[in-house]
């Protein structure tokens, strides 16, 4: 089953068409408007303009039923969303009471090698 163009909405972040569905938990989930074999959401239309989705992830998830189609969640393909993870700070300086052990170890190994 493929959503009708009138069922699609523009994504607020990237402007591409998405299909809004309701999950089993009653939450809203946007999926890409075309079925995809690697999609992890099983979706189908329960009423005009009303689609439901359920996750296929998880060991106890039933495989898609005859009336369901796999869709990808739009968050996985959206190009307009800012990265979720902020850039991490580079490297924190060692606190003054910490002695780094690894450079000393490396130095000892080098000395041992030189002896041979
Ligand atoms: Zn988007």
CSV table of N, CA, C and O and ligand atoms in Angstrom, one decimal:
chain,number,residue,atom,x,y,z
A,1,UNK,N,0.9,-1.2,0.0
A,1,UNK,CA,0.0,0.0,0.0
A,1,UNK,C,0.9,1.2,0.0
A,1,UNK,O,1.8,1.3,0.8
A,2,UNK,N,0.6,2.2,-0.9
A,2,UNK,CA,1.4,3.4,-1.0
A,2,UNK,C,0.5,4.6,-0.6
A,2,UNK,O,-0.7,4.6,-1.0
A,3,UNK,N,1.0,5.5,0.2
A,3,UNK,CA,0.1,6.6,0.6
A,3,UNK,C,-0.2,7.5,-0.6
A,3,UNK,O,0.6,7.7,-1.6
A,4,UNK,N,-1.4,8.0,-0.6
A,4,UNK,CA,-1.8,9.0,-1.7
A,4,UNK,C,-1.1,10.3,-1.5
A,4,UNK,O,-0.7,10.6,-0.3
A,5,UNK,N,-0.8,11.0,-2.5
A,5,UNK,CA,-0.2,12.3,-2.4
A,5,UNK,C,-0.8,13.2,-1.4
A,5,UNK,O,-0.2,14.0,-0.6
A,6,UNK,N,-2.1,13.1,-1.3
A,6,UNK,CA,-2.9,14.0,-0.3
A,6,UNK,C,-2.6,13.6,1.1
A,6,UNK,O,-2.9,14.4,2.0
A,7,UNK,N,-2.0,12.4,1.3
A,7,UNK,CA,-1.8,12.0,2.7
A,7,UNK,C,-0.4,12.4,3.2
A,7,UNK,O,0.0,12.2,4.3
A,8,UNK,N,0.4,13.0,2.3
A,8,UNK,CA,1.8,13.3,2.6
A,8,UNK,C,1.9,14.8,3.1
A,8,UNK,O,1.0,15.6,2.7
A,9,UNK,N,2.8,15.0,3.9
A,9,UNK,CA,3.1,16.4,4.4
A,9,UNK,C,4.6,16.7,4.2
A,9,UNK,O,5.4,15.8,4.1
A,10,UNK,N,4.9,18.0,4.1
A,10,UNK,CA,6.3,18.4,4.0
A,10,UNK,C,7.0,18.3,5.3
A,10,UNK,O,6.4,18.8,6.3
A,11,UNK,N,8.2,17.7,5.3
A,11,UNK,CA,9.0,17.7,6.6
A,11,UNK,C,9.4,19.1,6.9
A,11,UNK,O,9.8,19.9,6.1
A,12,UNK,N,9.3,19.5,8.2
A,12,UNK,CA,9.6,20.8,8.6
A,12,UNK,C,11.1,21.1,8.5
A,12,UNK,O,11.5,22.3,8.3
A,13,UNK,N,11.9,20.1,8.5
A,13,UNK,CA,13.4,20.3,8.5
A,13,UNK,C,13.9,20.3,7.1
A,13,UNK,O,14.8,21.1,6.8
A,14,UNK,N,13.5,19.3,6.3
A,14,UNK,CA,14.1,19.2,4.9
A,14,UNK,C,13.2,19.5,3.8
A,14,UNK,O,13.6,19.6,2.7
A,15,UNK,N,11.9,19.6,4.1
A,15,UNK,CA,10.9,19.9,3.1
A,15,UNK,C,10.4,18.8,2.2
A,15,UNK,O,9.6,19.0,1.4
A,16,UNK,N,11.0,17.6,2.4
A,16,UNK,CA,10.6,16.5,1.6
A,16,UNK,C,9.3,15.9,2.1
A,16,UNK,O,8.9,16.2,3.3
A,17,UNK,N,8.6,15.1,1.3
A,17,UNK,CA,7.3,14.6,1.7
A,17,UNK,C,7.5,13.5,2.7
A,17,UNK,O,8.4,12.6,2.6
A,18,UNK,N,6.7,13.5,3.7
A,18,UNK,CA,6.7,12.4,4.7
A,18,UNK,C,5.3,11.9,5.0
A,18,UNK,O,4.3,12.7,4.7
A,19,UNK,N,5.2,10.7,5.5
A,19,UNK,CA,3.9,10.2,5.9
A,19,UNK,C,3.8,10.1,7.4
A,19,UNK,O,4.7,9.5,8.0
A,20,UNK,N,2.9,10.8,8.0
A,20,UNK,CA,2.7,10.7,9.4
A,20,UNK,C,1.9,9.5,9.8
A,20,UNK,O,0.9,9.2,9.3
A,21,UNK,N,2.5,8.8,10.8
A,21,UNK,CA,1.8,7.6,11.2
A,21,UNK,C,1.6,7.7,12.8
A,21,UNK,O,2.2,8.5,13.4
A,22,UNK,N,0.8,6.8,13.3
A,22,UNK,CA,0.7,6.7,14.7
A,22,UNK,C,1.3,5.4,15.2
A,22,UNK,O,0.9,4.3,14.6
A,23,UNK,N,2.1,5.4,16.2
A,23,UNK,CA,2.8,4.1,16.6
A,23,UNK,C,1.8,3.4,17.6
A,23,UNK,O,0.8,3.9,18.0
A,24,UNK,N,2.2,2.2,17.9
A,24,UNK,CA,1.4,1.4,18.8
A,24,UNK,C,1.3,2.1,20.2
A,24,UNK,O,0.3,1.9,20.9
A,25,UNK,N,2.3,2.9,20.5
A,25,UNK,CA,2.3,3.6,21.8
A,25,UNK,C,1.5,4.9,21.7
A,25,UNK,O,1.5,5.7,22.6
A,26,UNK,N,0.9,5.2,20.5
A,26,UNK,CA,0.1,6.4,20.4
A,26,UNK,C,0.9,7.6,20.0
A,26,UNK,O,0.4,8.7,20.0
A,27,UNK,N,2.2,7.4,19.7
A,27,UNK,CA,3.1,8.6,19.3
A,27,UNK,C,3.0,8.8,17.8
A,27,UNK,O,2.7,7.9,17.1
A,28,UNK,N,3.4,10.0,17.4
A,28,UNK,CA,3.4,10.3,16.0
A,28,UNK,C,4.8,10.0,15.4
A,28,UNK,O,5.8,10.4,16.1
A,29,UNK,N,4.8,9.3,14.3
A,29,UNK,CA,6.1,9.0,13.7
A,29,UNK,C,6.0,9.3,12.2
A,29,UNK,O,5.1,8.8,11.5
A,30,UNK,N,7.0,10.1,11.7
A,30,UNK,CA,7.0,10.4,10.3
A,30,UNK,C,7.9,9.3,9.6
A,30,UNK,O,9.0,9.0,10.1
A,31,UNK,N,7.4,8.7,8.5
A,31,UNK,CA,8.2,7.8,7.7
A,31,UNK,C,8.3,8.3,6.3
A,31,UNK,O,7.5,9.2,5.8
A,32,UNK,N,9.3,7.8,5.6
A,32,UNK,CA,9.5,8.2,4.2
A,32,UNK,C,8.3,7.7,3.4
A,32,UNK,O,7.7,6.7,3.8
A,33,UNK,N,7.9,8.4,2.4
A,33,UNK,CA,6.6,8.1,1.7
A,33,UNK,C,6.6,6.9,0.8
A,33,UNK,O,5.6,6.5,0.3
A,34,UNK,N,7.8,6.2,0.6
A,34,UNK,CA,7.8,5.0,-0.2
A,34,UNK,C,8.2,3.8,0.6
A,34,UNK,O,9.2,4.0,1.4
A,35,UNK,N,7.6,2.7,0.4
A,35,UNK,CA,8.1,1.5,1.1
A,35,UNK,C,9.5,1.2,0.8
A,35,UNK,O,10.0,1.5,-0.3
A,36,UNK,N,10.2,0.6,1.7
A,36,UNK,CA,11.6,0.3,1.5
A,36,UNK,C,11.9,-1.1,2.1
A,36,UNK,O,11.4,-1.4,3.3
A,37,UNK,N,12.6,-1.9,1.4
A,37,UNK,CA,12.8,-3.3,1.9
A,37,UNK,C,13.6,-3.3,3.3
A,37,UNK,O,13.3,-4.2,4.1
A,38,UNK,N,14.4,-2.3,3.5
A,38,UNK,CA,15.2,-2.3,4.7
A,38,UNK,C,14.5,-1.4,5.8
A,38,UNK,O,15.1,-1.1,6.8
A,39,UNK,N,13.3,-1.0,5.5
A,39,UNK,CA,12.6,-0.2,6.5
A,39,UNK,C,12.3,-1.0,7.7
A,39,UNK,O,12.0,-2.2,7.7
A,40,UNK,N,12.3,-0.4,8.9
A,40,UNK,CA,12.1,-1.1,10.1
A,40,UNK,C,10.7,-0.8,10.8
A,40,UNK,O,10.5,-1.1,11.9
A,41,UNK,N,9.9,-0.1,10.0
A,41,UNK,CA,8.5,0.2,10.5
A,41,UNK,C,7.5,-0.5,9.6
A,41,UNK,O,7.6,-0.4,8.4
A,42,UNK,N,6.6,-1.3,10.2
A,42,UNK,CA,5.5,-1.9,9.4
A,42,UNK,C,4.4,-1.0,9.5
A,42,UNK,O,3.9,-0.6,10.6
A,43,UNK,N,3.9,-0.5,8.3
A,43,UNK,CA,2.9,0.5,8.3
A,43,UNK,C,1.7,0.0,7.5
A,43,UNK,O,1.8,-0.7,6.5
A,44,UNK,N,0.5,0.5,7.8
A,44,UNK,CA,-0.7,0.3,7.0
A,44,UNK,C,-1.7,1.4,7.3
A,44,UNK,O,-1.7,2.0,8.4
A,45,UNK,N,-2.6,1.6,6.3
A,45,UNK,CA,-3.7,2.6,6.5
A,45,UNK,C,-4.8,1.9,7.2
A,45,UNK,O,-5.3,0.9,6.8
A,46,UNK,N,-5.3,2.5,8.3
A,46,UNK,CA,-6.4,2.0,9.0
A,46,UNK,C,-7.7,2.7,8.6
A,46,UNK,O,-8.8,2.2,8.9
A,47,UNK,N,-7.6,3.9,8.1
A,47,UNK,CA,-8.7,4.7,7.7
A,47,UNK,C,-8.2,5.8,6.7
A,47,UNK,O,-7.0,6.0,6.7
A,48,UNK,N,-9.0,6.4,6.0
A,48,UNK,CA,-8.5,7.5,5.1
A,48,UNK,C,-7.6,8.5,5.8
A,48,UNK,O,-8.0,8.9,6.9
A,49,UNK,N,-6.5,8.7,5.3
A,49,UNK,CA,-5.5,9.6,5.9
A,49,UNK,C,-5.0,9.2,7.3
A,49,UNK,O,-4.6,10.1,8.1
A,50,UNK,N,-5.2,8.0,7.7
A,50,UNK,CA,-4.8,7.6,9.0
A,50,UNK,C,-4.0,6.3,8.9
A,50,UNK,O,-4.5,5.2,8.5
A,51,UNK,N,-2.7,6.4,9.2
A,51,UNK,CA,-1.8,5.3,9.1
A,51,UNK,C,-1.2,4.9,10.5
A,51,UNK,O,-1.0,5.8,11.3
A,52,UNK,N,-1.0,3.6,10.7
A,52,UNK,CA,-0.3,3.2,11.9
A,52,UNK,C,1.0,2.6,11.5
A,52,UNK,O,1.2,2.1,10.4
A,53,UNK,N,1.9,2.6,12.5
A,53,UNK,CA,3.2,2.0,12.3
A,53,UNK,C,3.6,1.2,13.6
A,53,UNK,O,3.1,1.6,14.6
A,54,UNK,N,4.4,0.2,13.4
A,54,UNK,CA,4.9,-0.5,14.5
A,54,UNK,C,6.4,-0.9,14.2
A,54,UNK,O,6.7,-1.2,13.0
A,55,UNK,N,7.2,-0.9,15.2
A,55,UNK,CA,8.6,-1.2,15.0
A,55,UNK,C,8.8,-2.7,14.7
A,55,UNK,O,8.2,-3.5,15.3
A,56,UNK,N,9.7,-2.9,13.8
A,56,UNK,CA,10.1,-4.3,13.5
A,56,UNK,C,11.4,-4.7,14.2
A,56,UNK,O,11.9,-5.8,14.1
A,57,UNK,N,12.0,-3.7,14.9
A,57,UNK,CA,13.2,-4.0,15.7
A,57,UNK,C,12.8,-4.8,16.9
A,57,UNK,O,11.6,-4.7,17.4
A,58,UNK,N,13.7,-5.5,17.4
A,58,UNK,CA,13.3,-6.2,18.7
A,58,UNK,C,13.0,-7.7,18.3
A,58,UNK,O,12.4,-8.0,17.3
A,59,UNK,N,13.5,-8.6,19.2
A,59,UNK,CA,13.4,-10.0,19.0
A,59,UNK,C,11.9,-10.5,18.9
A,59,UNK,O,11.6,-11.4,18.2
A,60,UNK,N,11.0,-9.8,19.6
A,60,UNK,CA,9.7,-10.3,19.7
A,60,UNK,C,8.8,-9.7,18.6
A,60,UNK,O,7.5,-9.9,18.7
A,61,UNK,N,9.3,-8.9,17.7
A,61,UNK,CA,8.5,-8.2,16.7
A,61,UNK,C,8.0,-9.2,15.7
A,61,UNK,O,8.8,-10.0,15.2
A,62,UNK,N,6.7,-9.2,15.4
A,62,UNK,CA,6.2,-10.1,14.4
A,62,UNK,C,6.7,-9.6,13.0
A,62,UNK,O,6.8,-8.4,12.8
A,63,UNK,N,6.9,-10.5,12.1
A,63,UNK,CA,7.3,-10.0,10.7
A,63,UNK,C,6.1,-9.3,10.1
A,63,UNK,O,4.9,-9.4,10.6
A,64,UNK,N,6.3,-8.5,9.1
A,64,UNK,CA,5.2,-7.7,8.5
A,64,UNK,C,4.1,-8.6,8.0
A,64,UNK,O,4.3,-9.7,7.5
A,65,UNK,N,2.9,-8.2,8.3
A,65,UNK,CA,1.7,-9.0,7.8
A,65,UNK,C,1.4,-8.6,6.4
A,65,UNK,O,2.0,-7.7,5.8
A,66,UNK,N,0.5,-9.4,5.8
A,66,UNK,CA,0.2,-9.2,4.4
A,66,UNK,C,-0.2,-7.7,4.1
A,66,UNK,O,0.1,-7.2,3.0
A,67,UNK,N,-0.9,-7.1,5.0
A,67,UNK,CA,-1.5,-5.8,4.8
A,67,UNK,C,-0.5,-4.7,5.2
A,67,UNK,O,-0.8,-3.5,5.1
A,68,UNK,N,0.7,-5.1,5.7
A,68,UNK,CA,1.6,-4.1,6.1
A,68,UNK,C,2.8,-4.0,5.1
A,68,UNK,O,3.0,-4.9,4.4
A,69,UNK,N,3.4,-2.8,5.1
A,69,UNK,CA,4.5,-2.6,4.2
A,69,UNK,C,5.6,-1.9,5.1
A,69,UNK,O,5.4,-1.2,6.0
A,70,UNK,N,6.9,-2.3,4.7
A,70,UNK,CA,8.0,-1.7,5.4
A,70,UNK,C,8.3,-0.3,5.0
A,70,UNK,O,8.4,0.0,3.8
A,71,UNK,N,8.5,0.6,5.9
A,71,UNK,CA,8.9,2.0,5.7
A,71,UNK,C,10.0,2.3,6.5
A,71,UNK,O,10.2,1.8,7.6
A,72,UNK,N,10.8,3.3,6.1
A,72,UNK,CA,11.9,3.8,6.9
A,72,UNK,C,11.4,5.0,7.7
A,72,UNK,O,10.7,5.9,7.1
A,73,UNK,N,11.8,5.1,9.0
A,73,UNK,CA,11.5,6.3,9.7
A,73,UNK,C,12.2,7.5,9.0
A,73,UNK,O,13.4,7.4,8.6
A,74,UNK,N,11.5,8.6,8.9
A,74,UNK,CA,12.1,9.7,8.2
A,74,UNK,C,13.3,10.3,8.9
A,74,UNK,O,14.2,10.8,8.2
A,75,UNK,N,13.4,10.2,10.2
A,75,UNK,CA,14.6,10.7,10.9
A,75,UNK,C,15.9,10.1,10.4
A,75,UNK,O,16.9,10.7,10.5
A,76,UNK,N,15.7,8.8,9.9
A,76,UNK,CA,16.9,8.1,9.4
A,76,UNK,C,17.4,8.7,8.1
A,76,UNK,O,18.6,8.6,7.7
A,77,UNK,N,16.6,9.4,7.3
A,77,UNK,CA,17.0,9.9,6.0
A,77,UNK,C,16.9,11.4,5.9
A,77,UNK,O,17.3,12.0,4.9
A,78,UNK,N,16.3,12.1,6.9
A,78,UNK,CA,16.1,13.5,6.8
A,78,UNK,C,17.5,14.2,6.7
A,78,UNK,O,18.4,13.9,7.4
A,79,UNK,N,17.6,15.1,5.8
A,79,UNK,CA,18.8,15.8,5.5
A,79,UNK,C,18.8,17.2,6.2
A,79,UNK,O,19.8,17.9,6.2
A,80,UNK,N,17.7,17.6,6.7
A,80,UNK,CA,17.6,19.0,7.2
A,80,UNK,C,17.7,19.1,8.7
A,80,UNK,O,17.7,20.2,9.3
A,81,UNK,N,17.9,17.9,9.4
A,81,UNK,CA,18.0,18.0,10.8
A,81,UNK,C,19.4,18.3,11.3
A,81,UNK,O,20.3,17.7,10.7
A,82,UNK,N,19.5,19.1,12.3
A,82,UNK,CA,20.9,19.3,12.9
A,82,UNK,C,21.3,18.0,13.5
A,82,UNK,O,20.5,17.2,13.9
A,83,UNK,N,22.6,17.8,13.5
A,83,UNK,CA,23.2,16.5,14.1
A,83,UNK,C,22.7,16.4,15.5
A,83,UNK,O,22.7,17.4,16.3
A,84,UNK,N,22.4,15.2,15.9
A,84,UNK,CA,21.9,15.1,17.3
A,84,UNK,C,23.0,15.2,18.3
A,84,UNK,O,22.9,15.9,19.3
A,85,UNK,N,24.2,14.7,17.9
A,85,UNK,CA,25.3,14.7,18.9
A,85,UNK,C,26.1,16.0,18.7
A,85,UNK,O,26.5,16.3,17.6
A,86,UNK,N,26.2,16.8,19.7
A,86,UNK,CA,27.1,17.9,19.6
A,86,UNK,C,28.5,17.5,19.5
A,86,UNK,O,28.9,16.4,20.0
A,87,UNK,N,29.4,18.3,18.9
A,87,UNK,CA,30.8,18.0,18.8
A,87,UNK,C,31.3,17.8,20.2
A,87,UNK,O,31.0,18.6,21.1
A,88,UNK,N,32.1,16.8,20.5
A,88,UNK,CA,32.7,16.6,21.8
A,88,UNK,C,33.9,17.5,22.0
A,88,UNK,O,34.5,17.8,21.0
A,89,UNK,N,34.1,17.9,23.2
A,89,UNK,CA,35.3,18.7,23.4
A,89,UNK,C,36.6,17.9,23.0
A,89,UNK,O,36.6,16.7,23.1
A,90,UNK,N,37.6,18.6,22.5
A,90,UNK,CA,38.7,17.9,22.0
A,90,UNK,C,39.3,16.9,23.0
A,90,UNK,O,38.8,15.8,23.2
A,91,UNK,N,40.3,17.2,23.7
A,91,UNK,CA,40.8,16.4,24.8
A,91,UNK,C,40.9,17.2,26.0
A,91,UNK,O,41.5,18.3,26.0
A,92,UNK,N,40.4,16.7,27.1
A,92,UNK,CA,40.4,17.4,28.3
A,92,UNK,C,41.9,17.3,28.9
A,92,UNK,O,42.5,16.3,28.8
A,93,UNK,N,42.4,18.4,29.4
A,93,UNK,CA,43.7,18.4,30.0
A,93,UNK,C,43.7,17.5,31.2
A,93,UNK,O,42.7,17.4,31.9
A,94,UNK,N,44.8,16.9,31.5
A,94,UNK,CA,44.9,16.1,32.8
A,94,UNK,C,44.8,17.0,34.0
A,94,UNK,O,45.4,18.0,34.0
A,95,UNK,N,44.1,16.6,35.0
A,95,UNK,CA,44.2,17.3,36.2
A,95,UNK,C,45.6,17.3,36.8
A,95,UNK,O,46.3,16.4,36.5
A,96,UNK,N,46.0,18.3,37.6
A,96,UNK,CA,47.4,18.4,38.0
A,96,UNK,C,47.9,17.2,38.9
A,96,UNK,O,49.1,17.0,38.9
A,97,UNK,N,46.9,16.5,39.5
A,97,UNK,CA,47.4,15.4,40.4
A,97,UNK,C,47.4,14.0,39.6
A,97,UNK,O,47.4,13.0,40.3
A,98,UNK,N,47.4,14.0,38.3
A,98,UNK,CA,47.4,12.8,37.6
A,98,UNK,C,48.7,12.6,36.8
A,98,UNK,O,49.2,13.6,36.2
A,99,UNK,N,49.3,11.5,36.9
A,99,UNK,CA,50.5,11.2,36.1
A,99,UNK,C,50.1,10.3,35.0
A,99,UNK,O,49.5,9.2,35.2
A,100,UNK,N,50.5,10.6,33.8
A,100,UNK,CA,50.1,9.8,32.7
A,100,UNK,C,51.1,8.6,32.7
A,100,UNK,O,52.3,8.8,32.7
A,101,UNK,N,50.5,7.4,32.6
A,101,UNK,CA,51.4,6.2,32.7
A,101,UNK,C,51.8,5.8,31.3
A,101,UNK,O,53.0,5.3,31.1
A,102,UNK,N,50.9,5.9,30.3
A,102,UNK,CA,51.3,5.3,29.0
A,102,UNK,C,52.5,5.9,28.4
A,102,UNK,O,53.3,5.1,27.8
A,103,UNK,N,52.8,7.2,28.4
A,103,UNK,CA,54.1,7.6,27.8
A,103,UNK,C,55.3,7.0,28.5
A,103,UNK,O,56.3,6.7,27.8
A,104,UNK,N,55.2,6.9,29.8
A,104,UNK,CA,56.3,6.2,30.6
A,104,UNK,C,56.5,4.8,30.1
A,104,UNK,O,57.6,4.4,29.9
A,105,UNK,N,55.4,4.1,30.0
A,105,UNK,CA,55.5,2.7,29.5
A,105,UNK,C,56.2,2.6,28.2
A,105,UNK,O,57.0,1.8,27.9
A,106,UNK,N,55.7,3.5,27.3
A,106,UNK,CA,56.3,3.5,25.9
A,106,UNK,C,57.8,3.7,26.0
A,106,UNK,O,58.6,3.0,25.4
A,107,UNK,N,58.2,4.6,26.9
A,107,UNK,CA,59.6,4.9,27.0
A,107,UNK,C,60.4,3.7,27.5
A,107,UNK,O,61.5,3.4,27.0
A,108,UNK,N,59.8,3.0,28.5
A,108,UNK,CA,60.5,1.8,29.0
A,108,UNK,C,60.6,0.8,27.9
A,108,UNK,O,61.7,0.1,27.8
A,109,UNK,N,59.6,0.6,27.2
A,109,UNK,CA,59.6,-0.5,26.1
A,109,UNK,C,60.7,-0.1,25.1
A,109,UNK,O,61.4,-1.0,24.6
A,110,UNK,N,60.8,1.2,24.8
A,110,UNK,CA,61.8,1.6,23.8
A,110,UNK,C,63.2,1.3,24.3
A,110,UNK,O,64.1,0.8,23.6
A,111,UNK,N,63.4,1.6,25.6
A,111,UNK,CA,64.7,1.4,26.2
A,111,UNK,C,65.1,-0.1,26.2
A,111,UNK,O,66.2,-0.5,25.9
A,112,UNK,N,64.1,-0.9,26.5
A,112,UNK,CA,64.3,-2.4,26.5
A,112,UNK,C,64.7,-2.8,25.1
A,112,UNK,O,65.7,-3.6,25.0
A,113,UNK,N,64.0,-2.3,24.1
A,113,UNK,CA,64.3,-2.7,22.7
A,113,UNK,C,65.8,-2.3,22.4
A,113,UNK,O,66.5,-3.1,21.8
A,114,UNK,N,66.2,-1.1,22.8
A,114,UNK,CA,67.5,-0.6,22.5
A,114,UNK,C,68.6,-1.5,23.0
A,114,UNK,O,69.7,-1.5,22.5
A,115,UNK,N,68.3,-2.1,24.2
A,115,UNK,CA,69.3,-2.9,24.8
A,115,UNK,C,69.7,-4.2,24.0
A,115,UNK,O,70.8,-4.6,24.0
A,116,UNK,N,68.6,-4.7,23.3
A,116,UNK,CA,68.9,-5.9,22.5
A,116,UNK,C,69.8,-5.7,21.4
A,116,UNK,O,70.0,-4.7,20.8
B,1,LIG,ZN1,13.1,15.8,6.8
